[in-house]
Amino acid sequence: MHIVVCIKQVPDSAQIRVHPVTNTIMRQGVPTIINPYDLFALEEALRLKDRLGATVTALCMGPPTASESLRKALTFGADRAVLLTDRYFAGSDTLATSYALSMALTKIGEEFGTPEIVFTGKQTIDGDTAQVGPGIASRLKLNQLTYISKIVATDLEAGRITVERRAETGTQVLATKLPVLITMLEATNEMRRGTIAQALEAARAEIITWNASDVGIEDLTRCGLRGSPTIVKKVFAPTARSEAAEMIEAEGTMDAKARAVVDAIFARAPGVEDDLTAQALHHYV
């Protein structure tokens, strides 16, 4: 069994800076980490490796410095690391990113065997779109399972996987055929610690490095800023409120406490009650 985990090296969210002209994230000089959501995907892949004897490949698209994140993935227990890096990928949005990664996944399949499962985190902390995973699945025509909270069962002989998916109305139990792409939710597991031996081995390990040409990308207009139709009009930090949050204390039942909160809101904004009353009357007329 072959599993590929797509990880991303992201800026530490506490120190993110935005380019004033391009409105893209400035990564130079900013400490980087593995996207936290991707760690849940990696741990789930490693648990399947422990149970089923799978081989885990970590795939990362980014600058050459992203090899540091791949070495961390090897320290945790991944068997192989592939870095997709090229200056033509700079400024990629989710459309261009999913295209480049899908080409790299195709190359991985040719070199090391087609993966039965591709894992990603549900989203990244620098983009927060949750679009790359489904975009990869769409391009490679993989069944996709998003917002997964648990892998229930994996039947390799039948080529099926059963999962739990968190939805607004509760938990869904879904089953589908392999190969599949899975986006893992946060807090679904706890990332293991790598051993000293694994860290030493990861430090000496070869990071397989491919560029656009290596993975068969011929049309470079589909990569980077040129292949990214998304336009960020403006990026700004919200203005901090000068007034502190108001604490509302209430005694009694939950209904009484809720009524106290509603009364406080109406007292603060008298027009809100009139607007809601008018909307209610209009609805029932």
Coordinates of C-alpha atoms in Angstrom, one line a residue:
M1 CA 0.0 0.0 0.0
H2 CA 1.3 3.4 -0.9
I3 CA 0.1 6.6 0.8
V4 CA 1.1 10.2 -0.2
V5 CA 0.7 13.0 2.3
C6 CA 0.7 16.6 0.9
I7 CA 2.2 19.0 3.4
K8 CA 2.9 22.7 3.1
Q9 CA 5.5 24.8 4.8
V10 CA 3.7 27.9 6.0
P11 CA 4.8 31.1 7.8
D12 CA 4.3 31.2 11.5
S13 CA 0.9 32.9 11.7
A14 CA 2.0 35.2 14.5
Q15 CA 4.6 36.8 12.2
I16 CA 3.0 37.0 8.8
R17 CA 3.7 40.0 6.6
V18 CA 1.9 40.9 3.4
H19 CA 3.5 42.4 0.3
P20 CA 2.1 45.9 -0.2
V21 CA 1.9 45.6 -4.0
T22 CA 1.1 42.0 -4.9
N23 CA -0.9 41.3 -1.7
T24 CA 0.8 38.0 -1.4
I25 CA 2.4 36.7 1.8
M26 CA 6.1 37.7 2.3
R27 CA 7.9 34.6 3.4
Q28 CA 11.4 35.9 3.5
G29 CA 12.7 36.2 7.0
V30 CA 9.6 34.8 8.6
P31 CA 9.9 31.6 10.7
T32 CA 8.2 28.7 9.0
I33 CA 6.4 25.6 10.3
I34 CA 4.5 22.6 8.8
N35 CA 0.9 23.6 8.3
P36 CA -0.7 22.4 11.5
Y37 CA -3.7 20.8 9.7
D38 CA -1.3 18.7 7.6
L39 CA 0.2 17.1 10.7
F40 CA -3.2 15.5 11.4
A41 CA -3.1 14.1 7.9
L42 CA 0.5 12.8 8.4
E43 CA -0.3 11.2 11.7
E44 CA -3.3 9.4 10.2
A45 CA -1.1 8.1 7.3
L46 CA 1.5 6.9 9.8
R47 CA -1.2 5.0 11.8
L48 CA -2.3 3.3 8.6
K49 CA 1.3 2.4 8.0
D50 CA 1.6 0.9 11.4
R51 CA -1.5 -1.2 10.9
L52 CA -1.2 -2.2 7.2
G53 CA 2.5 -1.9 6.4
A54 CA 2.1 1.0 4.0
T55 CA 4.8 3.1 2.5
V56 CA 4.3 6.9 3.2
T57 CA 5.6 9.5 0.9
A58 CA 5.6 13.2 2.0
L59 CA 5.1 15.7 -0.9
C60 CA 5.7 19.4 -0.5
M61 CA 5.5 22.2 -3.1
G62 CA 7.5 25.3 -2.1
P63 CA 10.9 27.0 -2.1
P64 CA 14.1 25.0 -1.5
T65 CA 13.9 25.8 2.3
A66 CA 10.7 23.7 2.4
S67 CA 13.1 20.7 2.6
E68 CA 13.3 21.4 6.3
S69 CA 9.6 20.6 6.7
L70 CA 10.1 17.4 4.7
R71 CA 12.9 16.3 7.0
K72 CA 10.5 16.8 9.9
A73 CA 8.0 14.5 8.2
L74 CA 10.8 11.9 7.8
T75 CA 11.6 12.3 11.5
F76 CA 8.0 11.5 12.4
G77 CA 8.1 8.3 10.3
A78 CA 7.5 9.1 6.6
D79 CA 9.5 6.8 4.3
R80 CA 10.2 9.2 1.4
A81 CA 10.2 12.9 0.8
V82 CA 9.6 14.7 -2.5
L83 CA 10.0 18.5 -2.9
L84 CA 8.4 20.2 -5.9
T85 CA 10.2 23.5 -6.3
D86 CA 10.6 25.9 -9.2
R87 CA 10.7 29.7 -9.5
Y88 CA 7.7 29.4 -11.9
F89 CA 5.5 28.3 -9.0
A90 CA 5.9 31.5 -7.1
G91 CA 2.6 33.3 -6.3
S92 CA 0.5 30.2 -7.1
D93 CA -3.2 30.3 -6.0
T94 CA -5.2 27.2 -5.3
L95 CA -5.9 26.5 -9.0
A96 CA -2.2 26.6 -10.0
T97 CA -1.1 24.8 -6.8
S98 CA -3.6 21.9 -7.3
Y99 CA -2.4 21.6 -11.0
A100 CA 1.3 21.4 -10.0
L101 CA 0.7 19.0 -7.2
S102 CA -1.5 16.8 -9.4
M103 CA 1.3 16.6 -11.9
A104 CA 3.8 15.7 -9.1
L105 CA 1.4 13.0 -7.8
T106 CA 1.2 11.5 -11.3
K107 CA 5.0 11.4 -11.4
I108 CA 5.1 9.8 -8.0
G109 CA 2.8 7.1 -9.2
E110 CA 5.0 6.4 -12.2
E111 CA 8.2 6.3 -10.1
F112 CA 7.0 4.7 -6.8
G113 CA 3.6 3.2 -7.5
T114 CA 0.2 4.7 -7.7
P115 CA -1.0 5.8 -4.2
E116 CA -4.2 4.2 -2.8
I117 CA -4.7 7.2 -0.5
V118 CA -3.7 10.8 -0.8
F119 CA -3.9 12.8 2.4
T120 CA -4.1 16.5 2.9
G121 CA -5.0 18.7 5.8
K122 CA -8.5 20.3 5.6
Q123 CA -6.9 23.7 4.8
T124 CA -3.8 25.8 5.4
I125 CA -3.4 28.5 7.9
D126 CA -1.9 31.0 5.4
G127 CA -4.7 30.6 2.8
D128 CA -7.7 29.1 4.6
T129 CA -9.4 28.1 1.4
A130 CA -9.7 24.3 1.8
Q131 CA -9.6 24.1 -2.0
V132 CA -6.3 22.4 -2.9
G133 CA -7.3 19.0 -1.7
P134 CA -10.5 18.8 -3.6
G135 CA -8.8 20.5 -6.6
I136 CA -6.2 17.7 -6.7
A137 CA -9.0 15.0 -6.5
S138 CA -10.9 16.7 -9.3
R139 CA -7.8 16.8 -11.6
L140 CA -6.8 13.2 -10.8
K141 CA -10.4 11.9 -10.8
L142 CA -10.0 10.5 -7.3
N143 CA -12.9 9.9 -5.0
Q144 CA -12.7 12.6 -2.3
L145 CA -13.6 12.5 1.3
T146 CA -13.4 15.9 3.0
Y147 CA -13.6 17.0 6.7
I148 CA -12.8 13.5 7.9
S149 CA -12.6 12.9 11.6
K150 CA -11.8 9.2 11.7
I151 CA -10.7 6.3 9.5
V152 CA -13.0 3.5 10.5
A153 CA -11.8 0.7 8.3
T154 CA -9.6 0.0 5.3
D155 CA -10.2 -3.1 3.3
L156 CA -7.3 -3.5 0.8
E157 CA -8.6 -6.7 -0.7
A158 CA -12.0 -5.1 -1.5
G159 CA -10.4 -1.8 -2.3
R160 CA -12.7 0.1 0.1
I161 CA -12.3 2.6 2.9
T162 CA -14.9 3.6 5.5
V163 CA -14.6 6.9 7.3
E164 CA -16.5 9.3 9.7
R165 CA -17.1 12.8 8.3
R166 CA -18.0 15.7 10.4
A167 CA -21.0 17.6 9.1
E168 CA -23.2 20.5 10.3
T169 CA -25.9 18.1 11.4
G170 CA -23.7 15.5 13.0
T171 CA -21.4 12.7 11.9
Q172 CA -21.7 10.9 8.6
V173 CA -20.3 7.4 8.0
L174 CA -19.1 7.1 4.4
A175 CA -17.6 4.3 2.4
T176 CA -16.0 4.5 -1.0
K177 CA -13.6 2.7 -3.3
L178 CA -9.9 3.3 -3.4
P179 CA -8.0 5.3 -4.7
V180 CA -9.2 8.2 -2.7
L181 CA -8.2 11.7 -1.5
I182 CA -8.9 12.5 2.2
T183 CA -8.7 15.9 3.9
M184 CA -8.3 15.4 7.7
L185 CA -9.9 17.6 10.3
E186 CA -8.0 19.2 13.2
A187 CA -7.9 17.5 16.6
T188 CA -8.6 14.1 15.1
N189 CA -5.4 12.6 16.5
E190 CA -2.2 13.5 18.3
M191 CA 1.1 13.8 16.4
R192 CA 3.7 11.3 17.5
R193 CA 7.2 12.3 18.5
G194 CA 10.1 11.1 16.3
T195 CA 12.9 9.2 17.9
I196 CA 16.5 10.3 18.0
A197 CA 17.4 7.6 15.5
Q198 CA 14.7 8.8 13.1
A199 CA 15.9 12.4 13.4
L200 CA 19.5 11.3 12.6
E201 CA 18.3 9.3 9.7
A202 CA 16.1 12.1 8.4
A203 CA 19.1 14.5 8.6
R204 CA 21.1 12.2 6.2
A205 CA 18.1 11.3 4.0
E206 CA 17.9 12.3 0.3
I207 CA 15.1 14.8 -0.4
I208 CA 13.9 14.0 -4.0
T209 CA 13.7 17.3 -5.7
W210 CA 11.7 17.9 -8.9
N211 CA 11.0 21.1 -10.9
A212 CA 8.3 21.9 -13.3
S213 CA 10.0 20.1 -16.2
D214 CA 10.7 17.0 -14.1
V215 CA 6.9 16.4 -13.5
G216 CA 5.9 17.0 -17.1
I217 CA 4.7 20.6 -16.9
E218 CA 5.1 22.1 -20.4
D219 CA 2.7 25.0 -20.3
L220 CA 4.2 27.3 -17.6
T221 CA 1.4 29.8 -18.0
R222 CA -0.6 27.3 -15.8
C223 CA 1.8 27.9 -12.9
G224 CA 2.6 30.7 -10.5
L225 CA 1.0 34.1 -10.8
R226 CA 0.4 33.7 -14.5
G227 CA -1.7 30.6 -13.9
S228 CA -3.5 32.1 -10.9
P229 CA -6.8 33.9 -11.8
T230 CA -7.4 34.8 -8.1
I231 CA -6.9 38.5 -7.5
V232 CA -6.5 39.7 -3.9
K233 CA -7.8 43.2 -4.0
K234 CA -6.8 44.2 -0.5
V235 CA -5.3 42.7 2.6
F236 CA -5.6 44.5 5.9
A237 CA -5.6 44.0 9.6
P238 CA -9.0 44.7 11.3
T239 CA -9.0 47.8 13.4
A240 CA -8.9 47.1 17.1
R241 CA -12.0 48.1 19.0
S242 CA -11.5 50.8 21.6
E243 CA -14.1 49.6 24.0
A244 CA -13.8 46.3 25.9
A245 CA -16.3 43.5 25.7
E246 CA -19.3 43.8 28.0
M247 CA -19.8 41.0 30.5
I248 CA -23.5 40.3 31.1
E249 CA -24.2 38.5 34.4
A250 CA -27.6 36.8 34.9
E251 CA -29.1 34.4 37.4
G252 CA -31.6 31.6 37.0
T253 CA -32.3 29.2 34.1
M254 CA -30.8 29.1 30.7
D255 CA -33.9 30.8 29.3
A256 CA -33.6 33.6 31.8
K257 CA -29.9 34.1 31.0
A258 CA -30.7 34.1 27.3
R259 CA -33.4 36.7 27.8
A260 CA -30.9 38.9 29.8
V261 CA -28.5 38.8 26.9
V262 CA -31.2 39.6 24.3
D263 CA -32.5 42.5 26.5
A264 CA -29.0 43.9 26.8
I265 CA -28.6 43.8 23.0
F266 CA -31.9 45.5 22.4
A267 CA -31.0 48.2 25.0
R268 CA -27.7 48.8 23.3
A269 CA -29.2 48.9 19.8
P270 CA -32.9 49.9 20.1
G271 CA -33.5 49.7 16.4
V272 CA -32.7 46.0 16.2
E273 CA -35.8 45.0 18.1
D274 CA -38.1 47.0 15.8
D275 CA -36.4 45.6 12.7
L276 CA -36.8 42.0 13.9
T277 CA -40.4 42.6 14.9
A278 CA -41.2 44.1 11.5
Q279 CA -39.5 41.2 9.7
A280 CA -41.5 38.7 11.8
L281 CA -44.8 40.4 11.1
H282 CA -44.0 40.5 7.3
H283 CA -43.2 36.8 7.3
Y284 CA -46.5 35.8 8.9
V285 CA -48.8 38.2 7.0

